[in-house]
């Protein structure tokens, strides 16, 4: 059983703690937001990705193209974390969803709870030890086609709660991942590789993003063993 960690000395980066812009509440998450101040969590995980067989079909459908340039890229071009309801932004919604017995204060900040990071198996009891990972990183999306999107489209991608694109994980693990694709980085927990590949392909297929040769080869290899 993995150890439970109460606190670490790492600094929580601006990558996951950003100012909350005053956006209108999204109707798609009203049902989720209605339970934010209760102490239980029914899901404790992102939305399930497509199955392995469907992921293999989706992967075959993706356009194979050399990764584009990062010229012009900025995280600010993917506005996050947007307000979802009341004082709750996307980060807090995901923390509530992915945790167990999460309690939040009047500003929607998680004050207690337990989170198990699927990427590395570590368990945390302090919300600041968690980053919200974009499964397909924002920079990766930019280089795979999102550079041609509108700001509104990029905002939707960066705050997508309906697909397996956002997940609460150990902050240092997320920072080690950076903007790497599966050919360059996979979660430390090998048993999660199949699920991660399914998540990645599900998101890329939905958003019609491209894959490069090495990325497709790695995903194909992982999915063939699912």
Coordinates of C-alpha atoms in Angstrom, one line a residue:
X1 CA 0.0 0.0 0.0
X2 CA 1.5 3.4 -0.9
X3 CA 2.4 5.8 1.9
X4 CA 0.1 8.7 2.7
X5 CA 1.9 12.0 2.6
X6 CA 0.6 15.0 4.5
X7 CA 2.9 17.7 3.3
X8 CA 5.9 18.3 1.1
X9 CA 8.2 21.3 0.7
X10 CA 7.7 21.7 -3.0
X11 CA 6.2 25.0 -4.2
X12 CA 2.9 24.9 -5.9
X13 CA 3.6 26.5 -9.3
X14 CA 1.6 29.0 -11.3
X15 CA 0.9 26.2 -13.7
X16 CA -2.0 25.2 -11.5
X17 CA -2.7 28.2 -9.3
X18 CA -3.8 31.0 -11.5
X19 CA -6.1 34.0 -11.0
X20 CA -9.7 33.1 -11.5
X21 CA -11.1 35.1 -14.5
X22 CA -14.7 36.2 -14.2
X23 CA -16.3 33.9 -16.9
X24 CA -20.0 32.9 -17.0
X25 CA -20.8 29.6 -15.3
X26 CA -20.8 26.6 -17.7
X27 CA -24.1 24.8 -17.9
X28 CA -22.4 21.5 -18.5
X29 CA -21.0 21.4 -14.9
X30 CA -23.9 22.8 -13.0
X31 CA -24.8 19.3 -11.7
X32 CA -21.3 18.8 -10.5
X33 CA -21.0 22.2 -8.9
X34 CA -24.2 21.6 -7.0
X35 CA -22.4 19.0 -4.9
X36 CA -19.2 20.9 -4.3
X37 CA -19.7 21.8 -0.7
X38 CA -20.6 18.3 0.4
X39 CA -18.1 15.9 1.9
X40 CA -18.3 12.9 -0.5
X41 CA -17.2 12.2 -4.0
X42 CA -19.0 9.7 -6.2
X43 CA -16.5 9.5 -9.1
X44 CA -13.0 10.2 -7.8
X45 CA -11.7 10.0 -11.3
X46 CA -11.9 11.7 -14.7
X47 CA -14.5 10.7 -17.2
X48 CA -13.6 7.2 -18.5
X49 CA -11.9 7.2 -21.9
X50 CA -13.0 5.1 -24.8
X51 CA -12.0 1.4 -24.6
X52 CA -8.9 0.0 -26.1
X53 CA -10.5 -1.3 -29.3
X54 CA -12.1 2.1 -30.0
X55 CA -8.8 3.9 -29.1
X56 CA -7.0 1.8 -31.7
X57 CA -9.6 2.8 -34.3
X58 CA -9.3 6.4 -33.2
X59 CA -5.5 6.3 -33.4
X60 CA -5.7 5.0 -37.0
X61 CA -8.0 7.9 -37.9
X62 CA -5.6 10.6 -36.6
X63 CA -3.6 12.6 -39.1
X64 CA 0.1 11.8 -38.8
X65 CA 2.1 15.0 -39.1
X66 CA 5.4 16.3 -37.9
X67 CA 5.0 18.3 -34.7
X68 CA 4.5 22.0 -35.4
X69 CA 6.4 25.0 -34.0
X70 CA 5.9 26.4 -30.6
X71 CA 6.3 29.9 -32.0
X72 CA 3.6 32.2 -30.6
X73 CA 2.6 29.7 -27.9
X74 CA 1.7 31.0 -24.5
X75 CA -0.3 29.3 -21.7
X76 CA -2.3 32.6 -21.6
X77 CA -3.7 31.7 -25.0
X78 CA -5.5 28.8 -23.2
X79 CA -7.4 30.7 -20.5
X80 CA -7.7 28.6 -17.3
X81 CA -8.8 28.0 -14.7
X82 CA -12.2 29.4 -15.6
X83 CA -15.0 29.9 -13.1
X84 CA -17.5 27.1 -13.3
X85 CA -20.1 28.1 -10.6
X86 CA -20.1 30.6 -7.9
X87 CA -16.6 30.8 -6.4
X88 CA -15.5 27.4 -7.9
X89 CA -13.1 27.3 -10.8
X90 CA -12.1 24.3 -12.9
X91 CA -9.2 23.4 -10.6
X92 CA -11.4 23.1 -7.5
X93 CA -14.0 21.1 -9.5
X94 CA -11.4 18.6 -10.4
X95 CA -10.0 18.4 -6.9
X96 CA -13.4 17.7 -5.6
X97 CA -14.2 15.1 -8.3
X98 CA -10.9 13.3 -8.0
X99 CA -10.6 13.2 -4.2
X100 CA -12.4 11.4 -1.4
X101 CA -14.2 13.1 1.4
X102 CA -13.1 16.5 0.1
X103 CA -14.3 19.4 2.2
X104 CA -14.3 23.0 0.7
X105 CA -14.6 26.4 2.4
X106 CA -16.8 29.2 1.3
X107 CA -14.3 30.2 -1.4
X108 CA -14.4 26.7 -2.8
X109 CA -10.8 25.9 -1.7
X110 CA -10.3 22.3 -0.6
X111 CA -9.5 22.3 3.1
X112 CA -9.2 18.6 3.6
X113 CA -9.6 15.3 1.7
X114 CA -7.6 12.4 0.3
X115 CA -6.3 12.1 -3.2
X116 CA -4.6 9.2 -4.9
X117 CA -2.4 10.1 -7.9
X118 CA -3.0 7.6 -10.6
X119 CA 0.3 8.4 -12.3
X120 CA 2.5 7.3 -9.5
X121 CA 0.2 5.7 -6.8
X122 CA 1.1 8.3 -4.1
X123 CA -1.7 9.4 -1.8
X124 CA -1.9 13.0 -0.5
X125 CA -4.0 14.8 2.1
X126 CA -3.1 18.4 1.2
X127 CA -4.5 19.9 -2.0
X128 CA -1.5 22.0 -2.7
X129 CA 0.5 18.8 -3.3
X130 CA -1.7 18.2 -6.4
X131 CA -1.5 19.6 -9.9
X132 CA -4.3 19.4 -12.3
X133 CA -2.7 17.8 -15.4
X134 CA -3.8 18.5 -18.9
X135 CA -3.5 14.9 -20.2
X136 CA -2.7 16.4 -23.7
X137 CA -0.6 19.3 -22.6
X138 CA -1.5 22.8 -23.8
X139 CA 1.8 23.2 -25.6
X140 CA 1.4 19.8 -27.3
X141 CA -2.1 20.8 -28.4
X142 CA -0.7 24.1 -29.8
X143 CA 1.9 22.2 -31.9
X144 CA -0.8 19.6 -33.0
X145 CA -3.3 22.1 -34.4
X146 CA -4.6 24.3 -31.6
X147 CA -2.5 27.2 -32.9
X148 CA -5.3 27.7 -35.4
X149 CA -8.1 27.7 -32.9
X150 CA -9.9 30.7 -31.5
X151 CA -9.3 31.7 -27.9
X152 CA -12.7 30.4 -27.0
X153 CA -11.9 27.0 -28.4
X154 CA -8.6 26.9 -26.5
X155 CA -10.4 27.9 -23.3
X156 CA -12.8 25.0 -23.8
X157 CA -9.9 22.6 -24.3
X158 CA -8.1 23.8 -21.2
X159 CA -11.1 23.5 -19.0
X160 CA -12.7 20.4 -20.5
X161 CA -14.6 18.4 -17.7
X162 CA -16.5 16.2 -20.1
X163 CA -13.6 14.3 -21.5
X164 CA -10.6 12.6 -19.8
X165 CA -8.4 15.6 -20.2
X166 CA -8.0 16.8 -16.6
X167 CA -6.8 14.8 -13.7
X168 CA -5.4 15.6 -10.2
X169 CA -1.9 14.1 -9.8
X170 CA 1.3 14.5 -7.8
X171 CA 2.6 17.9 -8.6
X172 CA 6.3 16.8 -9.1
X173 CA 5.2 14.1 -11.4
X174 CA 3.1 16.5 -13.5
X175 CA 6.1 18.9 -13.7
X176 CA 8.4 16.1 -14.8
X177 CA 5.9 15.3 -17.6
X178 CA 5.9 19.0 -18.8
X179 CA 4.6 19.1 -22.4
X180 CA 6.0 15.7 -23.4
X181 CA 3.9 13.3 -25.5
X182 CA 3.8 9.5 -24.8
X183 CA 6.9 8.8 -26.9
X184 CA 8.8 11.0 -24.5
X185 CA 7.0 10.3 -21.2
X186 CA 4.6 7.9 -19.7
X187 CA 3.2 7.7 -16.1
X188 CA 5.7 6.0 -13.6
X189 CA 3.0 3.4 -12.8
X190 CA 3.2 1.0 -15.7
X191 CA -0.2 -0.5 -15.0
X192 CA -1.7 2.9 -15.9
X193 CA -0.1 3.1 -19.3
X194 CA -3.0 1.5 -21.2
X195 CA -5.5 3.8 -19.5
X196 CA -3.3 6.9 -20.1
X197 CA -3.0 6.0 -23.8
X198 CA -6.7 5.6 -24.1
X199 CA -7.2 9.0 -22.5
X200 CA -4.6 10.7 -24.8
X201 CA -6.1 9.2 -28.0
X202 CA -9.7 10.0 -26.9
X203 CA -8.8 13.6 -26.4
X204 CA -6.8 14.0 -29.5
X205 CA -9.4 12.4 -31.6
X206 CA -12.2 14.5 -30.2
X207 CA -10.3 17.7 -30.9
X208 CA -8.9 16.5 -34.3
X209 CA -5.3 17.1 -33.2
X210 CA -2.5 15.5 -35.1
X211 CA 0.1 12.9 -33.9
X212 CA 3.7 12.6 -35.0
X213 CA 5.3 9.3 -36.1
X214 CA 7.0 8.5 -32.8
X215 CA 3.9 9.4 -30.8
X216 CA 1.7 7.2 -32.9
X217 CA 4.2 4.3 -32.7
X218 CA 4.3 4.5 -28.9
X219 CA 0.5 4.7 -28.5
X220 CA 0.1 1.8 -30.9
X221 CA 2.5 -0.3 -29.0
X222 CA 0.8 0.4 -25.7
X223 CA -2.8 -0.1 -27.0
X224 CA -1.8 -3.4 -28.6
X225 CA -1.2 -4.7 -25.1
X226 CA -4.4 -3.5 -23.6

